[in-house]
Amino acid sequence: MFIKFPKRSDCKESDVTPESLYLSRRTLLGASVAGLALGSLPRWASAAEAARYADVEAGNAPSWFAGKLPGTQWGAVTVKGEAITPYKDATHYNNFYEFGTDKGDPAQNAGSLKTEPWSVVVDGEVGKPGRYALEDFMKPYQLEERIYRLRCVEAWSMVIPWIGFPVSALLKQVEPTSKAKYIRFETLQDPKSMPGQRSGFALIDWPYVEGLRLDEAMNPLAILAVGMYGRELPNQNGAPLRLVVPWKYGFKSVKSIVRISLVEEQPKTTWQSIAADEYGFYANVNPTVDHPRWTQARERRLPSGLFSPNVRETQMFNGYSDEVASLYTGLDLRKNY
Ligand SMILES: Nc1nc2c(c(=O)[nH]1)N[C@H]1C(S)=C(S)[C@@H](COP(=O)(O)O)O[C@H]1N2
Ligand SMILES: [Mo]
């Protein structure tokens, strides 16, 4: 992974905008846009959500997704005083190496990913293994909106409103055996639709794999997301199903998941396999443990300001210490980075 310095041309949205101002501006904008373009808004959106996400392009939501939205708990978890990253930035500045290594590649190339039909395999140390069509896989879960900070190990960050359900709810469904100590996630492997798997980035031994300790996966903040900004996930953000673990570096949040396994041993994860001295299994956001090639004490909140990057201090566990610090008592976070 490389650090990219922002170009002067990067668009602006100062992160110092007070939330009240930001929200009222969005509401105003939403009201006018919604008035003009109601027809193009997804039919499932309530008036409030329609106004809030009025600048978000309507997608082709699969019917199972639209059907689940009415029960969604909106704004279940939020980030106070920090503006939500504009949709345009969250969907055009991505890491998804299956579609190329430049930040613009996923938005450009991920259209080739076929997300319907989609199935998810659950296997390993579980009482209820199986292969599920995504619409069946999703049936037990109520969706929630979670507005989280996303901190990439490359030292940039965003604030993204996800729609998903807790990993703990999945674990309850599949019934891990007493041998299960870790959960392992695997991304689709399909060189036909994923140009990055054909040649591009030969360093990666596909498919992309990530994992969590079982108690980390049980933490209420860990979710599986199927949407963002009030609609289904765009392909470049990991449609149709991705992990989101907000207190860890972004590379833990594996996209386009096709297999979920409960395992005894710590899984061998993608970035750890490429460079174990730079990317660890834990990957907890930590301002006091630097990457060997750059500091993690600060980060650039995207999008950048007009004339300068929005630099801010990185927070321990990305600001989620109260919720997750107890998972790591007694663990040397310098060794277990
Ligand atoms: N399968 C897969 N998942 C992935 C990646 C990837 O290259 N392939 N990149 C990771 C990294 S480094 C980050 S920062 C986040 C970015 O998520 P976003 O593009 O939705 O912001 O996705 C993560 N999940
Ligand atoms: Mo990342």
Coordinates of N, CA and C in Angstrom, one line a residue, residues 43-141:
R43 N -37.9 3.8 -4.6 CA -39.2 3.8 -4.1 C -39.3 3.5 -2.6
W44 N -38.3 2.7 -2.1 CA -38.3 2.3 -0.7 C -38.0 3.4 0.3
A45 N -37.4 4.5 -0.2 CA -36.9 5.5 0.7 C -38.1 6.3 1.4
S46 N -38.1 6.4 2.7 CA -39.1 7.2 3.3 C -38.7 8.7 3.0
A47 N -39.7 9.6 3.3 CA -39.4 11.0 3.0 C -38.1 11.5 3.7
A48 N -38.0 11.1 5.0 CA -36.8 11.6 5.7 C -35.5 11.1 5.1
E49 N -35.5 9.8 4.7 CA -34.3 9.2 4.1 C -34.0 9.8 2.7
A50 N -35.1 10.0 2.0 CA -35.0 10.5 0.7 C -34.3 11.9 0.7
A51 N -34.7 12.7 1.7 CA -34.1 14.1 1.8 C -32.7 13.9 2.2
R52 N -32.4 13.1 3.2 CA -31.0 12.9 3.7 C -30.0 12.5 2.6
Y53 N -30.5 11.6 1.8 CA -29.6 11.0 0.8 C -30.0 11.4 -0.6
A54 N -30.5 12.7 -0.7 CA -31.0 13.1 -2.0 C -29.9 13.2 -3.1
D55 N -28.6 13.4 -2.7 CA -27.6 13.5 -3.7 C -27.0 12.1 -4.1
V56 N -27.6 11.1 -3.6 CA -27.1 9.7 -3.8 C -27.8 9.2 -5.1
E57 N -27.1 8.6 -6.0 CA -27.7 8.1 -7.2 C -28.5 6.9 -6.8
A58 N -29.7 6.7 -7.4 CA -30.5 5.5 -7.1 C -29.8 4.4 -7.8
G59 N -29.8 3.2 -7.2 CA -29.2 2.1 -7.8 C -30.3 1.1 -8.3
N60 N -29.8 -0.1 -8.6 CA -30.7 -1.2 -9.0 C -30.8 -2.1 -7.8
A61 N -31.4 -1.7 -6.7 CA -31.5 -2.6 -5.5 C -32.2 -3.9 -5.8
P62 N -31.6 -5.0 -5.4 CA -32.2 -6.3 -5.6 C -33.5 -6.3 -4.7
S63 N -34.5 -7.0 -5.1 CA -35.8 -6.9 -4.4 C -35.6 -7.3 -2.9
W64 N -34.7 -8.3 -2.6 CA -34.6 -8.7 -1.1 C -34.1 -7.5 -0.3
F65 N -33.3 -6.6 -0.9 CA -32.7 -5.5 -0.2 C -33.8 -4.4 0.0
A66 N -34.5 -4.1 -1.0 CA -35.6 -3.1 -0.9 C -36.7 -3.6 0.1
G67 N -36.9 -4.9 0.1 CA -37.9 -5.5 1.0 C -37.5 -5.3 2.5
K68 N -36.3 -5.3 2.7 CA -35.8 -5.2 4.1 C -35.7 -3.8 4.7
L69 N -35.6 -2.8 3.8 CA -35.4 -1.4 4.2 C -36.5 -0.9 5.1
P70 N -37.8 -1.1 4.9 CA -38.8 -0.5 5.7 C -38.5 -0.7 7.2
G71 N -38.0 -1.9 7.6 CA -37.8 -2.1 9.0 C -36.4 -1.6 9.6
T72 N -35.7 -0.9 8.7 CA -34.3 -0.5 9.1 C -34.4 0.6 10.2
Q73 N -33.5 0.4 11.2 CA -33.3 1.3 12.3 C -32.3 2.4 11.8
W74 N -32.8 3.6 11.5 CA -31.9 4.6 10.9 C -31.1 5.3 12.0
G75 N -29.9 5.6 11.7 CA -29.0 6.4 12.6 C -28.8 5.7 13.9
A76 N -28.8 4.3 13.9 CA -28.6 3.5 15.1 C -27.4 3.9 15.9
V77 N -26.3 4.1 15.1 CA -25.0 4.5 15.7 C -24.5 5.6 14.9
T78 N -24.0 6.7 15.5 CA -23.5 7.8 14.6 C -22.2 8.4 15.1
V79 N -21.6 9.3 14.4 CA -20.4 10.0 14.8 C -20.7 11.4 15.0
K80 N -20.6 11.9 16.2 CA -21.0 13.3 16.5 C -20.0 14.3 16.1
G81 N -20.5 15.4 15.4 CA -19.6 16.5 15.1 C -18.6 16.3 14.0
E82 N -18.8 15.2 13.2 CA -17.9 14.9 12.1 C -18.9 14.7 10.9
A83 N -18.6 15.4 9.8 CA -19.5 15.4 8.6 C -19.4 14.0 8.0
I84 N -20.5 13.5 7.4 CA -20.5 12.3 6.6 C -19.7 12.7 5.3
T85 N -18.9 11.8 4.9 CA -18.1 12.0 3.7 C -19.1 12.0 2.5
P86 N -19.0 12.9 1.6 CA -19.9 12.9 0.4 C -19.8 11.6 -0.3
Y87 N -21.0 11.2 -0.8 CA -21.2 9.9 -1.5 C -20.2 9.7 -2.6
K88 N -20.0 10.8 -3.3 CA -19.1 10.8 -4.5 C -17.7 10.4 -4.1
D89 N -17.2 10.9 -3.0 CA -15.9 10.5 -2.6 C -15.8 9.1 -2.1
A90 N -16.8 8.7 -1.3 CA -16.8 7.3 -0.7 C -16.9 6.2 -1.8
T91 N -17.4 6.6 -3.0 CA -17.6 5.7 -4.1 C -16.6 5.8 -5.2
H92 N -15.7 6.8 -5.1 CA -14.7 7.0 -6.2 C -13.3 7.1 -5.7
Y93 N -13.1 6.8 -4.4 CA -11.7 6.7 -3.8 C -11.7 5.4 -3.0
N94 N -11.4 4.3 -3.7 CA -11.5 3.0 -3.1 C -10.3 2.2 -3.2
N95 N -10.2 1.2 -2.2 CA -9.3 0.1 -2.3 C -10.0 -1.1 -2.6
F96 N -9.8 -1.7 -3.7 CA -10.5 -3.0 -4.0 C -9.6 -3.6 -5.1
Y97 N -8.5 -4.2 -4.7 CA -7.4 -4.6 -5.6 C -7.8 -5.6 -6.7
E98 N -8.9 -6.3 -6.5 CA -9.5 -7.2 -7.5 C -9.8 -6.4 -8.8
F99 N -10.0 -5.0 -8.6 CA -10.4 -4.2 -9.8 C -9.3 -3.2 -10.1
G100 N -8.1 -3.4 -9.6 CA -7.0 -2.5 -9.9 C -6.5 -1.8 -8.6
T101 N -5.3 -1.2 -8.7 CA -4.6 -0.7 -7.5 C -4.8 0.8 -7.4
D102 N -5.2 1.5 -8.4 CA -5.5 3.0 -8.3 C -6.8 3.2 -7.6
K103 N -6.9 4.3 -6.9 CA -8.1 4.6 -6.1 C -9.3 4.7 -7.0
G104 N -9.2 5.1 -8.3 CA -10.3 5.3 -9.2 C -10.7 4.0 -9.9
D105 N -9.8 3.0 -9.9 CA -10.0 1.8 -10.6 C -11.3 1.0 -10.2
P106 N -11.6 0.9 -8.9 CA -12.8 0.1 -8.6 C -14.1 0.7 -9.2
A107 N -14.2 2.1 -9.1 CA -15.4 2.7 -9.6 C -15.5 2.5 -11.1
Q108 N -14.3 2.5 -11.8 CA -14.3 2.3 -13.2 C -14.6 0.9 -13.6
N109 N -14.0 -0.1 -12.9 CA -14.0 -1.5 -13.4 C -15.0 -2.4 -12.7
A110 N -15.6 -2.0 -11.5 CA -16.4 -3.0 -10.8 C -17.7 -3.2 -11.3
G111 N -18.1 -2.5 -12.4 CA -19.4 -2.8 -13.1 C -19.5 -4.2 -13.6
S112 N -18.3 -4.8 -13.8 CA -18.3 -6.2 -14.4 C -18.7 -7.2 -13.4
L113 N -18.7 -6.8 -12.1 CA -19.0 -7.8 -11.0 C -20.5 -8.1 -11.0
K114 N -20.8 -9.4 -11.1 CA -22.2 -9.8 -11.1 C -22.6 -10.2 -9.7
T115 N -23.5 -9.3 -9.1 CA -23.8 -9.6 -7.7 C -25.2 -10.3 -7.5
E116 N -25.8 -10.6 -8.6 CA -27.1 -11.4 -8.6 C -27.1 -12.4 -9.7
P117 N -27.3 -13.7 -9.4 CA -27.4 -14.3 -8.1 C -26.1 -14.3 -7.3
W118 N -26.2 -14.4 -6.0 CA -25.0 -14.4 -5.1 C -25.3 -15.5 -4.1
S119 N -24.3 -16.2 -3.7 CA -24.5 -17.2 -2.6 C -23.3 -17.1 -1.7
V120 N -23.6 -17.5 -0.4 CA -22.6 -17.4 0.6 C -22.5 -18.8 1.3
V121 N -21.3 -19.3 1.4 CA -21.1 -20.6 2.0 C -20.7 -20.3 3.5
V122 N -21.3 -21.0 4.4 CA -20.9 -21.0 5.8 C -20.4 -22.4 6.1
D123 N -19.2 -22.5 6.6 CA -18.7 -23.8 6.9 C -17.7 -23.8 8.0
G124 N -17.0 -24.9 8.3 CA -16.1 -25.1 9.4 C -16.7 -25.5 10.6
E125 N -16.3 -24.9 11.7 CA -16.8 -25.3 13.1 C -18.1 -24.7 13.4
V126 N -19.2 -25.1 12.7 CA -20.5 -24.6 13.0 C -21.5 -25.7 13.0
G127 N -22.6 -25.5 13.8 CA -23.6 -26.5 13.9 C -24.5 -26.5 12.6
K128 N -24.6 -25.3 12.0 CA -25.4 -25.2 10.8 C -24.7 -24.7 9.6
P129 N -23.9 -25.6 9.0 CA -23.2 -25.2 7.8 C -24.1 -25.1 6.6
G130 N -23.7 -24.5 5.5 CA -24.6 -24.5 4.3 C -24.2 -23.5 3.3
R131 N -24.8 -23.7 2.1 CA -24.7 -22.7 1.1 C -26.0 -22.0 0.9
Y132 N -26.0 -20.7 1.0 CA -27.3 -19.9 1.0 C -27.3 -18.9 -0.1
A133 N -28.4 -18.9 -0.8 CA -28.7 -17.7 -1.7 C -28.7 -16.5 -0.8
L134 N -28.2 -15.4 -1.3 CA -28.1 -14.2 -0.4 C -29.4 -13.8 0.2
E135 N -30.5 -13.9 -0.7 CA -31.8 -13.5 -0.1 C -32.2 -14.3 1.1
D136 N -31.8 -15.6 1.0 CA -32.2 -16.5 2.2 C -31.2 -16.2 3.3
F137 N -30.0 -16.0 3.0 CA -29.0 -15.7 4.0 C -29.4 -14.5 4.8
M138 N -30.0 -13.5 4.2 CA -30.3 -12.3 4.8 C -31.6 -12.3 5.6
K139 N -32.4 -13.3 5.4 CA -33.8 -13.4 6.0 C -33.8 -13.1 7.5
P140 N -33.0 -13.7 8.3 CA -33.1 -13.5 9.8 C -32.8 -12.1 10.3
Y141 N -32.2 -11.3 9.5 CA -31.6 -10.1 10.1 C -32.3 -8.8 9.8

